[in-house]
Amino acid sequence: MLSIAVINAQSVRPKVCCLNDLIIDRGLDILFITETWIKRSHGDYGMLVNQLCPNGFSYIDKTRKTKGGGGVGIVYNKKLKMVEISITSNPKSFEWMATCCNDSIAILTVYRPPNKKSLPDFINELDVVLAELSINYSSIIIAGDINIHMERSNDQFTQGFIDILVDNGLKYHMDGSITQY
């Protein structure tokens, strides 16, 4: 069994040591990070990645192409074979990175900014991405920050998200609200 965690870092830069310690202290195999706020073009990118990854771990990311902020990344144990995979759909309502773990599990790392206007597009685009991934993968993990209040079970977008999971043979595994105010 894999030990995984998801964190919205809102900038990895000042937290690299804490994130490294989190991975070690919790015995994580994979740490999914949203809002990394780093770019490969930054002069200290390599140093940040080295500080972020404990011994035996590696890092893969997809940085935001336009304006600052955003980005998703994965710190993972090198014993796992993690590679980025291509998909033909290109969602615009959320930031994402599709990867494959150990040649069998598709992982979709997601960050959807908290914009209510993008929720209908998010639901539709996520459904398309999952349909595409399910063609080649029987096991799919979605990890990230979707900014949907799952504790509001009567909300149309919460229900829409759950419906997409069920339609694609997936299950939501978090309990209660994890939003921090």
Short mmCIF file of N, CA and C in Angstrom, two decimals:
data_model
loop_
_atom_site.label_atom_id
_atom_site.label_comp_id
_atom_site.label_asym_id
_atom_site.label_seq_id
_atom_site.Cartn_x
_atom_site.Cartn_y
_atom_site.Cartn_z
N MET A 1 0.84 -1.17 0.00
CA MET A 1 0.00 0.00 0.00
C MET A 1 0.89 1.24 0.00
N LEU A 2 0.47 2.25 -0.77
CA LEU A 2 1.21 3.50 -0.84
C LEU A 2 0.76 4.46 0.26
N SER A 3 1.70 5.20 0.79
CA SER A 3 1.39 6.26 1.74
C SER A 3 1.50 7.58 0.99
N ILE A 4 0.36 8.28 0.84
CA ILE A 4 0.35 9.52 0.06
C ILE A 4 -0.27 10.66 0.85
N ALA A 5 0.05 11.87 0.43
CA ALA A 5 -0.54 13.07 1.02
C ALA A 5 -0.63 14.13 -0.07
N VAL A 6 -1.55 15.07 0.15
CA VAL A 6 -1.75 16.19 -0.76
C VAL A 6 -1.64 17.47 0.05
N ILE A 7 -0.95 18.46 -0.50
CA ILE A 7 -0.84 19.74 0.18
C ILE A 7 -0.91 20.88 -0.83
N ASN A 8 -1.65 21.92 -0.47
CA ASN A 8 -1.64 23.16 -1.24
C ASN A 8 -0.59 24.03 -0.58
N ALA A 9 0.56 24.15 -1.22
CA ALA A 9 1.71 24.81 -0.58
C ALA A 9 1.62 26.33 -0.61
N GLN A 10 0.93 26.89 -1.57
CA GLN A 10 0.94 28.33 -1.78
C GLN A 10 2.37 28.87 -1.66
N SER A 11 3.23 28.25 -2.44
CA SER A 11 4.65 28.55 -2.59
C SER A 11 5.51 27.53 -1.84
N VAL A 12 6.20 26.72 -2.61
CA VAL A 12 7.12 25.73 -2.07
C VAL A 12 8.36 26.40 -1.49
N ARG A 13 8.78 27.49 -2.11
CA ARG A 13 10.06 28.14 -1.79
C ARG A 13 10.31 28.29 -0.28
N PRO A 14 9.43 28.92 0.50
CA PRO A 14 9.75 29.07 1.93
C PRO A 14 9.47 27.82 2.77
N LYS A 15 8.97 26.77 2.13
CA LYS A 15 8.54 25.59 2.88
C LYS A 15 9.30 24.32 2.52
N VAL A 16 10.37 24.41 1.73
CA VAL A 16 11.04 23.19 1.25
C VAL A 16 11.49 22.29 2.40
N CYS A 17 12.05 22.86 3.44
CA CYS A 17 12.52 22.04 4.56
C CYS A 17 11.36 21.38 5.29
N CYS A 18 10.27 22.12 5.49
CA CYS A 18 9.09 21.56 6.17
C CYS A 18 8.47 20.45 5.34
N LEU A 19 8.41 20.63 4.02
CA LEU A 19 7.84 19.61 3.15
C LEU A 19 8.73 18.37 3.13
N ASN A 20 10.03 18.56 3.10
CA ASN A 20 10.98 17.45 3.16
C ASN A 20 10.77 16.67 4.47
N ASP A 21 10.67 17.40 5.59
CA ASP A 21 10.45 16.77 6.89
C ASP A 21 9.11 16.02 6.92
N LEU A 22 8.07 16.60 6.31
CA LEU A 22 6.76 15.96 6.26
C LEU A 22 6.84 14.60 5.58
N ILE A 23 7.55 14.55 4.46
CA ILE A 23 7.71 13.30 3.72
C ILE A 23 8.41 12.25 4.59
N ILE A 24 9.48 12.66 5.25
CA ILE A 24 10.25 11.73 6.09
C ILE A 24 9.44 11.32 7.32
N ASP A 25 8.91 12.31 8.05
CA ASP A 25 8.21 12.04 9.31
C ASP A 25 6.97 11.17 9.12
N ARG A 26 6.27 11.36 8.01
CA ARG A 26 5.04 10.60 7.75
C ARG A 26 5.29 9.32 6.95
N GLY A 27 6.54 9.10 6.56
CA GLY A 27 6.86 7.90 5.79
C GLY A 27 6.13 7.86 4.46
N LEU A 28 6.02 9.02 3.81
CA LEU A 28 5.26 9.10 2.56
C LEU A 28 6.02 8.48 1.39
N ASP A 29 5.26 7.89 0.50
CA ASP A 29 5.81 7.44 -0.78
C ASP A 29 5.63 8.52 -1.84
N ILE A 30 4.52 9.26 -1.72
CA ILE A 30 4.21 10.32 -2.69
C ILE A 30 3.62 11.52 -1.96
N LEU A 31 4.11 12.70 -2.30
CA LEU A 31 3.51 13.96 -1.84
C LEU A 31 3.08 14.74 -3.08
N PHE A 32 1.77 14.96 -3.20
CA PHE A 32 1.23 15.77 -4.29
C PHE A 32 1.18 17.22 -3.79
N ILE A 33 1.66 18.13 -4.61
CA ILE A 33 1.70 19.55 -4.22
C ILE A 33 0.96 20.38 -5.25
N THR A 34 0.03 21.21 -4.76
CA THR A 34 -0.61 22.19 -5.64
C THR A 34 -0.11 23.57 -5.25
N GLU A 35 -0.26 24.49 -6.17
CA GLU A 35 0.24 25.87 -6.01
C GLU A 35 1.71 25.88 -5.57
N THR A 36 2.54 25.25 -6.40
CA THR A 36 3.97 25.20 -6.11
C THR A 36 4.61 26.58 -6.22
N TRP A 37 4.12 27.39 -7.13
CA TRP A 37 4.60 28.76 -7.38
C TRP A 37 6.06 28.80 -7.81
N ILE A 38 6.56 27.73 -8.39
CA ILE A 38 7.94 27.75 -8.89
C ILE A 38 7.93 27.46 -10.39
N LYS A 39 8.95 27.93 -11.06
CA LYS A 39 9.09 27.70 -12.50
C LYS A 39 10.52 27.21 -12.77
N ARG A 40 10.65 26.39 -13.79
CA ARG A 40 11.97 25.89 -14.17
C ARG A 40 12.90 27.02 -14.57
N SER A 41 12.33 28.13 -15.02
CA SER A 41 13.15 29.26 -15.45
C SER A 41 13.74 30.05 -14.28
N HIS A 42 13.26 29.80 -13.07
CA HIS A 42 13.83 30.48 -11.91
C HIS A 42 15.26 29.97 -11.68
N GLY A 43 16.15 30.86 -11.37
CA GLY A 43 17.56 30.48 -11.19
C GLY A 43 17.78 29.48 -10.07
N ASP A 44 16.91 29.45 -9.08
CA ASP A 44 17.10 28.54 -7.95
C ASP A 44 16.24 27.28 -8.04
N TYR A 45 15.67 27.00 -9.20
CA TYR A 45 14.78 25.84 -9.36
C TYR A 45 15.47 24.54 -8.94
N GLY A 46 16.65 24.27 -9.46
CA GLY A 46 17.36 23.04 -9.13
C GLY A 46 17.66 22.91 -7.65
N MET A 47 18.08 24.02 -7.03
CA MET A 47 18.36 24.01 -5.60
C MET A 47 17.10 23.71 -4.79
N LEU A 48 15.97 24.33 -5.18
CA LEU A 48 14.71 24.09 -4.48
C LEU A 48 14.30 22.62 -4.57
N VAL A 49 14.40 22.05 -5.76
CA VAL A 49 14.04 20.64 -5.95
C VAL A 49 14.93 19.74 -5.11
N ASN A 50 16.23 20.02 -5.08
CA ASN A 50 17.16 19.22 -4.27
C ASN A 50 16.83 19.29 -2.79
N GLN A 51 16.45 20.48 -2.30
CA GLN A 51 16.10 20.64 -0.89
C GLN A 51 14.75 20.00 -0.58
N LEU A 52 13.85 20.00 -1.55
CA LEU A 52 12.51 19.46 -1.37
C LEU A 52 12.52 17.94 -1.25
N CYS A 53 13.38 17.28 -2.01
CA CYS A 53 13.37 15.82 -2.10
C CYS A 53 14.31 15.17 -1.08
N PRO A 54 13.76 14.32 -0.21
CA PRO A 54 14.64 13.54 0.67
C PRO A 54 15.48 12.58 -0.18
N ASN A 55 16.51 12.00 0.42
CA ASN A 55 17.32 10.99 -0.28
C ASN A 55 16.40 9.89 -0.78
N GLY A 56 16.62 9.48 -2.03
CA GLY A 56 15.82 8.41 -2.60
C GLY A 56 14.51 8.87 -3.23
N PHE A 57 14.30 10.18 -3.29
CA PHE A 57 13.08 10.74 -3.87
C PHE A 57 13.41 11.59 -5.08
N SER A 58 12.41 11.76 -5.92
CA SER A 58 12.55 12.59 -7.11
C SER A 58 11.33 13.50 -7.22
N TYR A 59 11.38 14.42 -8.19
CA TYR A 59 10.32 15.43 -8.33
C TYR A 59 9.97 15.59 -9.80
N ILE A 60 8.68 15.72 -10.06
CA ILE A 60 8.18 16.00 -11.40
C ILE A 60 7.11 17.07 -11.25
N ASP A 61 7.05 18.01 -12.19
CA ASP A 61 6.06 19.07 -12.05
C ASP A 61 5.57 19.59 -13.40
N LYS A 62 4.54 20.38 -13.31
CA LYS A 62 4.02 21.11 -14.45
C LYS A 62 3.75 22.51 -13.93
N THR A 63 4.55 23.44 -14.39
CA THR A 63 4.45 24.81 -13.88
C THR A 63 3.44 25.61 -14.70
N ARG A 64 2.94 26.66 -14.10
CA ARG A 64 2.00 27.54 -14.78
C ARG A 64 2.75 28.29 -15.87
N LYS A 65 2.20 28.30 -17.07
CA LYS A 65 2.86 28.93 -18.22
C LYS A 65 2.74 30.45 -18.20
N THR A 66 1.59 30.95 -17.79
CA THR A 66 1.38 32.40 -17.76
C THR A 66 1.52 32.90 -16.34
N LYS A 67 1.10 34.05 -16.04
CA LYS A 67 1.22 34.72 -14.73
C LYS A 67 1.81 33.85 -13.62
N GLY A 68 2.15 34.49 -12.52
CA GLY A 68 2.78 33.79 -11.40
C GLY A 68 1.82 32.88 -10.66
N GLY A 69 2.35 32.18 -9.67
CA GLY A 69 1.54 31.28 -8.86
C GLY A 69 1.28 29.96 -9.55
N GLY A 70 0.31 29.22 -9.00
CA GLY A 70 -0.12 27.96 -9.60
C GLY A 70 0.95 26.90 -9.65
N GLY A 71 0.74 25.94 -10.52
CA GLY A 71 1.67 24.83 -10.70
C GLY A 71 1.33 23.64 -9.83
N VAL A 72 1.60 22.45 -10.34
CA VAL A 72 1.41 21.22 -9.58
C VAL A 72 2.70 20.40 -9.65
N GLY A 73 2.98 19.66 -8.60
CA GLY A 73 4.19 18.85 -8.57
C GLY A 73 3.98 17.59 -7.74
N ILE A 74 4.87 16.64 -7.94
CA ILE A 74 4.83 15.38 -7.19
C ILE A 74 6.25 15.06 -6.71
N VAL A 75 6.40 14.85 -5.42
CA VAL A 75 7.63 14.32 -4.86
C VAL A 75 7.35 12.84 -4.61
N TYR A 76 8.18 11.97 -5.16
CA TYR A 76 7.89 10.54 -5.08
C TYR A 76 9.15 9.73 -4.83
N ASN A 77 8.95 8.60 -4.18
CA ASN A 77 10.04 7.67 -3.90
C ASN A 77 10.52 7.09 -5.23
N LYS A 78 11.81 7.10 -5.45
CA LYS A 78 12.38 6.62 -6.72
C LYS A 78 12.13 5.13 -6.95
N LYS A 79 11.72 4.41 -5.91
CA LYS A 79 11.38 2.99 -6.10
C LYS A 79 10.13 2.86 -6.98
N LEU A 80 9.36 3.94 -7.05
CA LEU A 80 8.18 3.97 -7.91
C LEU A 80 8.62 4.51 -9.27
N LYS A 81 8.11 3.92 -10.31
CA LYS A 81 8.40 4.41 -11.65
C LYS A 81 7.31 5.43 -12.00
N MET A 82 7.67 6.72 -12.00
CA MET A 82 6.69 7.80 -12.25
C MET A 82 7.11 8.54 -13.52
N VAL A 83 6.22 8.56 -14.50
CA VAL A 83 6.50 9.27 -15.74
C VAL A 83 5.28 10.10 -16.14
N GLU A 84 5.54 11.25 -16.72
CA GLU A 84 4.45 12.08 -17.22
C GLU A 84 3.88 11.43 -18.47
N ILE A 85 2.56 11.46 -18.60
CA ILE A 85 1.91 10.90 -19.78
C ILE A 85 1.14 12.00 -20.50
N SER A 86 0.97 11.82 -21.79
CA SER A 86 0.26 12.79 -22.62
C SER A 86 -1.20 12.40 -22.73
N ILE A 87 -2.03 13.43 -22.76
CA ILE A 87 -3.44 13.22 -23.08
C ILE A 87 -3.80 14.23 -24.16
N THR A 88 -4.77 13.87 -24.98
CA THR A 88 -5.11 14.75 -26.10
C THR A 88 -6.00 15.92 -25.68
N SER A 89 -6.83 15.72 -24.66
CA SER A 89 -7.66 16.83 -24.20
C SER A 89 -6.77 17.83 -23.48
N ASN A 90 -7.18 19.09 -23.50
CA ASN A 90 -6.37 20.14 -22.88
C ASN A 90 -7.26 21.04 -22.03
N PRO A 91 -7.58 20.61 -20.81
CA PRO A 91 -8.47 21.39 -19.95
C PRO A 91 -7.93 22.78 -19.68
N LYS A 92 -8.82 23.74 -19.65
CA LYS A 92 -8.45 25.13 -19.39
C LYS A 92 -8.92 25.63 -18.02
N SER A 93 -9.89 24.93 -17.43
CA SER A 93 -10.48 25.41 -16.18
C SER A 93 -9.69 24.99 -14.94
N PHE A 94 -8.68 24.15 -15.13
CA PHE A 94 -7.86 23.73 -13.99
C PHE A 94 -6.45 23.41 -14.47
N GLU A 95 -5.50 23.47 -13.54
CA GLU A 95 -4.12 23.09 -13.82
C GLU A 95 -3.99 21.61 -13.51
N TRP A 96 -3.19 20.91 -14.30
CA TRP A 96 -3.14 19.47 -14.17
C TRP A 96 -1.82 18.91 -14.67
N MET A 97 -1.55 17.70 -14.22
CA MET A 97 -0.44 16.92 -14.73
C MET A 97 -0.88 15.46 -14.67
N ALA A 98 -0.76 14.78 -15.79
CA ALA A 98 -1.09 13.36 -15.85
C ALA A 98 0.21 12.56 -15.80
N THR A 99 0.26 11.59 -14.89
CA THR A 99 1.44 10.74 -14.75
C THR A 99 0.99 9.29 -14.65
N CYS A 100 1.95 8.41 -14.84
CA CYS A 100 1.71 6.97 -14.69
C CYS A 100 2.70 6.46 -13.65
N CYS A 101 2.19 5.69 -12.71
CA CYS A 101 3.02 5.11 -11.66
C CYS A 101 3.12 3.61 -11.88
N ASN A 102 4.35 3.12 -11.94
CA ASN A 102 4.63 1.69 -12.08
C ASN A 102 3.92 1.06 -13.29
N ASP A 103 3.82 1.79 -14.36
CA ASP A 103 3.24 1.31 -15.62
C ASP A 103 1.78 0.87 -15.51
N SER A 104 1.10 1.20 -14.41
CA SER A 104 -0.26 0.68 -14.28
C SER A 104 -1.29 1.66 -13.71
N ILE A 105 -0.86 2.64 -12.96
CA ILE A 105 -1.80 3.55 -12.31
C ILE A 105 -1.67 4.94 -12.92
N ALA A 106 -2.77 5.45 -13.45
CA ALA A 106 -2.78 6.83 -13.95
C ALA A 106 -3.07 7.74 -12.77
N ILE A 107 -2.29 8.81 -12.67
CA ILE A 107 -2.48 9.78 -11.59
C ILE A 107 -2.70 11.14 -12.22
N LEU A 108 -3.80 11.78 -11.84
CA LEU A 108 -4.10 13.11 -12.31
C LEU A 108 -3.96 14.06 -11.13
N THR A 109 -2.93 14.89 -11.17
CA THR A 109 -2.73 15.90 -10.13
C THR A 109 -3.42 17.16 -10.61
N VAL A 110 -4.29 17.72 -9.76
CA VAL A 110 -5.19 18.79 -10.17
C VAL A 110 -5.14 19.98 -9.21
N TYR A 111 -5.14 21.17 -9.78
CA TYR A 111 -5.41 22.38 -8.99
C TYR A 111 -6.44 23.21 -9.75
N ARG A 112 -7.62 23.37 -9.14
CA ARG A 112 -8.65 24.23 -9.71
C ARG A 112 -8.77 25.46 -8.83
N PRO A 113 -8.40 26.64 -9.38
CA PRO A 113 -8.51 27.86 -8.59
C PRO A 113 -9.95 28.08 -8.13
N PRO A 114 -10.12 28.75 -6.99
CA PRO A 114 -11.46 28.93 -6.40
C PRO A 114 -12.30 29.98 -7.14
N ASN A 115 -12.72 29.65 -8.34
CA ASN A 115 -13.53 30.55 -9.16
C ASN A 115 -14.82 29.82 -9.50
N LYS A 116 -15.93 30.27 -8.92
CA LYS A 116 -17.21 29.58 -9.14
C LYS A 116 -17.59 29.53 -10.61
N LYS A 117 -17.19 30.52 -11.39
CA LYS A 117 -17.55 30.56 -12.80
C LYS A 117 -16.95 29.38 -13.56
N SER A 118 -15.81 28.87 -13.08
CA SER A 118 -15.15 27.78 -13.81
C SER A 118 -15.68 26.40 -13.43
N LEU A 119 -16.56 26.31 -12.43
CA LEU A 119 -17.04 25.00 -11.97
C LEU A 119 -17.74 24.18 -13.06
N PRO A 120 -18.67 24.74 -13.84
CA PRO A 120 -19.28 23.92 -14.89
C PRO A 120 -18.25 23.41 -15.90
N ASP A 121 -17.31 24.27 -16.29
CA ASP A 121 -16.26 23.84 -17.22
C ASP A 121 -15.38 22.77 -16.59
N PHE A 122 -15.07 22.94 -15.30
CA PHE A 122 -14.25 21.95 -14.60
C PHE A 122 -14.92 20.58 -14.62
N ILE A 123 -16.19 20.52 -14.29
CA ILE A 123 -16.92 19.26 -14.26
C ILE A 123 -16.88 18.60 -15.64
N ASN A 124 -17.15 19.37 -16.68
CA ASN A 124 -17.16 18.83 -18.05
C ASN A 124 -15.76 18.39 -18.50
N GLU A 125 -14.77 19.24 -18.25
CA GLU A 125 -13.41 18.93 -18.70
C GLU A 125 -12.82 17.75 -17.94
N LEU A 126 -13.09 17.67 -16.65
CA LEU A 126 -12.60 16.54 -15.87
C LEU A 126 -13.21 15.24 -16.37
N ASP A 127 -14.47 15.26 -16.71
CA ASP A 127 -15.13 14.07 -17.26
C ASP A 127 -14.44 13.61 -18.54
N VAL A 128 -14.09 14.54 -19.41
CA VAL A 128 -13.40 14.21 -20.66
C VAL A 128 -12.02 13.60 -20.38
N VAL A 129 -11.28 14.22 -19.46
CA VAL A 129 -9.94 13.71 -19.12
C VAL A 129 -10.03 12.30 -18.54
N LEU A 130 -10.96 12.08 -17.62
CA LEU A 130 -11.10 10.75 -17.02
C LEU A 130 -11.51 9.70 -18.05
N ALA A 131 -12.39 10.08 -18.95
CA ALA A 131 -12.78 9.14 -20.01
C ALA A 131 -11.57 8.76 -20.86
N GLU A 132 -10.72 9.74 -21.14
CA GLU A 132 -9.51 9.47 -21.93
C GLU A 132 -8.53 8.58 -21.17
N LEU A 133 -8.31 8.89 -19.89
CA LEU A 133 -7.39 8.08 -19.09
C LEU A 133 -7.89 6.65 -18.92
N SER A 134 -9.20 6.49 -18.79
CA SER A 134 -9.75 5.16 -18.54
C SER A 134 -9.62 4.22 -19.74
N ILE A 135 -9.30 4.76 -20.90
CA ILE A 135 -9.08 3.91 -22.08
C ILE A 135 -7.86 3.03 -21.88
N ASN A 136 -6.80 3.60 -21.27
CA ASN A 136 -5.54 2.87 -21.12
C ASN A 136 -5.24 2.42 -19.69
N TYR A 137 -6.01 2.91 -18.72
CA TYR A 137 -5.69 2.60 -17.32
C TYR A 137 -6.95 2.17 -16.58
N SER A 138 -6.86 1.06 -15.87
CA SER A 138 -8.00 0.60 -15.07
C SER A 138 -7.95 1.19 -13.67
N SER A 139 -6.80 1.69 -13.26
CA SER A 139 -6.66 2.33 -11.95
C SER A 139 -6.28 3.79 -12.15
N ILE A 140 -7.09 4.68 -11.56
CA ILE A 140 -6.85 6.12 -11.69
C ILE A 140 -6.95 6.75 -10.31
N ILE A 141 -6.01 7.63 -10.02
CA ILE A 141 -6.03 8.42 -8.79
C ILE A 141 -6.10 9.89 -9.20
N ILE A 142 -7.01 10.62 -8.57
CA ILE A 142 -7.05 12.08 -8.72
C ILE A 142 -6.59 12.64 -7.38
N ALA A 143 -5.57 13.48 -7.41
CA ALA A 143 -5.06 14.07 -6.17
C ALA A 143 -4.86 15.56 -6.40
N GLY A 144 -5.29 16.36 -5.45
CA GLY A 144 -5.07 17.79 -5.59
C GLY A 144 -6.08 18.61 -4.83
N ASP A 145 -6.19 19.85 -5.25
CA ASP A 145 -7.07 20.83 -4.62
C ASP A 145 -8.08 21.26 -5.68
N ILE A 146 -9.33 20.81 -5.53
CA ILE A 146 -10.36 21.09 -6.52
C ILE A 146 -11.25 22.26 -6.12
N ASN A 147 -11.10 22.75 -4.90
CA ASN A 147 -11.89 23.89 -4.42
C ASN A 147 -13.38 23.70 -4.62
N ILE A 148 -13.85 22.52 -4.25
CA ILE A 148 -15.28 22.25 -4.18
C ILE A 148 -15.56 21.85 -2.73
N HIS A 149 -16.58 22.43 -2.15
CA HIS A 149 -16.91 22.12 -0.75
C HIS A 149 -17.67 20.80 -0.70
N MET A 150 -16.94 19.73 -0.49
CA MET A 150 -17.53 18.39 -0.51
C MET A 150 -18.48 18.16 0.66
N GLU A 151 -18.38 18.96 1.71
CA GLU A 151 -19.28 18.80 2.86
C GLU A 151 -20.69 19.31 2.52
N ARG A 152 -20.83 20.04 1.41
CA ARG A 152 -22.13 20.55 0.97
C ARG A 152 -22.74 19.55 -0.02
N SER A 153 -23.27 18.47 0.51
CA SER A 153 -23.73 17.36 -0.33
C SER A 153 -24.88 17.73 -1.27
N ASN A 154 -25.62 18.78 -0.96
CA ASN A 154 -26.73 19.19 -1.82
C ASN A 154 -26.32 20.18 -2.90
N ASP A 155 -25.08 20.62 -2.89
CA ASP A 155 -24.59 21.57 -3.89
C ASP A 155 -24.50 20.88 -5.25
N GLN A 156 -24.96 21.57 -6.30
CA GLN A 156 -24.98 20.95 -7.63
C GLN A 156 -23.59 20.58 -8.13
N PHE A 157 -22.57 21.37 -7.77
CA PHE A 157 -21.23 21.07 -8.25
C PHE A 157 -20.58 19.93 -7.45
N THR A 158 -20.88 19.89 -6.16
CA THR A 158 -20.42 18.76 -5.36
C THR A 158 -21.03 17.47 -5.93
N GLN A 159 -22.33 17.51 -6.18
CA GLN A 159 -23.00 16.33 -6.73
C GLN A 159 -22.48 16.00 -8.12
N GLY A 160 -22.21 17.03 -8.94
CA GLY A 160 -21.66 16.81 -10.28
C GLY A 160 -20.31 16.14 -10.22
N PHE A 161 -19.46 16.56 -9.27
CA PHE A 161 -18.14 15.96 -9.10
C PHE A 161 -18.27 14.50 -8.67
N ILE A 162 -19.13 14.24 -7.69
CA ILE A 162 -19.33 12.87 -7.22
C ILE A 162 -19.87 12.00 -8.35
N ASP A 163 -20.80 12.53 -9.14
CA ASP A 163 -21.36 11.77 -10.26
C ASP A 163 -20.28 11.37 -11.26
N ILE A 164 -19.36 12.29 -11.54
CA ILE A 164 -18.26 11.98 -12.47
C ILE A 164 -17.37 10.87 -11.91
N LEU A 165 -17.09 10.96 -10.62
CA LEU A 165 -16.28 9.90 -10.00
C LEU A 165 -16.98 8.55 -10.13
N VAL A 166 -18.26 8.50 -9.77
CA VAL A 166 -19.01 7.25 -9.82
C VAL A 166 -19.09 6.73 -11.26
N ASP A 167 -19.36 7.63 -12.20
CA ASP A 167 -19.46 7.23 -13.62
C ASP A 167 -18.17 6.63 -14.14
N ASN A 168 -17.04 7.03 -13.54
CA ASN A 168 -15.73 6.53 -13.97
C ASN A 168 -15.17 5.46 -13.04
N GLY A 169 -16.02 4.94 -12.16
CA GLY A 169 -15.61 3.86 -11.27
C GLY A 169 -14.65 4.31 -10.18
N LEU A 170 -14.71 5.59 -9.81
CA LEU A 170 -13.81 6.13 -8.78
C LEU A 170 -14.59 6.44 -7.51
N LYS A 171 -13.86 6.65 -6.42
CA LYS A 171 -14.48 6.94 -5.13
C LYS A 171 -13.74 8.10 -4.46
N TYR A 172 -14.51 8.98 -3.83
CA TYR A 172 -13.95 10.09 -3.06
C TYR A 172 -13.52 9.56 -1.70
N HIS A 173 -12.25 9.84 -1.28
CA HIS A 173 -11.73 9.25 -0.05
C HIS A 173 -11.51 10.21 1.10
N MET A 174 -11.83 11.46 0.96
CA MET A 174 -11.65 12.39 2.07
C MET A 174 -12.94 12.49 2.86
N ASP A 175 -12.82 12.72 4.16
CA ASP A 175 -13.99 12.90 5.01
C ASP A 175 -14.06 14.33 5.49
N GLY A 176 -15.21 14.96 5.32
CA GLY A 176 -15.42 16.30 5.83
C GLY A 176 -14.67 17.36 5.06
N SER A 177 -14.73 18.56 5.60
CA SER A 177 -14.09 19.70 4.96
C SER A 177 -12.62 19.77 5.34
N ILE A 178 -11.80 20.09 4.38
CA ILE A 178 -10.39 20.29 4.68
C ILE A 178 -9.98 21.73 4.37
N THR A 179 -10.98 22.56 4.07
CA THR A 179 -10.71 23.96 3.77
C THR A 179 -10.33 24.67 5.06
N GLN A 180 -9.31 25.48 4.97
CA GLN A 180 -8.86 26.25 6.12
C GLN A 180 -9.12 27.72 5.84
N TYR A 181 -9.73 28.42 6.77
CA TYR A 181 -10.06 29.83 6.57
C TYR A 181 -9.10 30.72 7.31
#
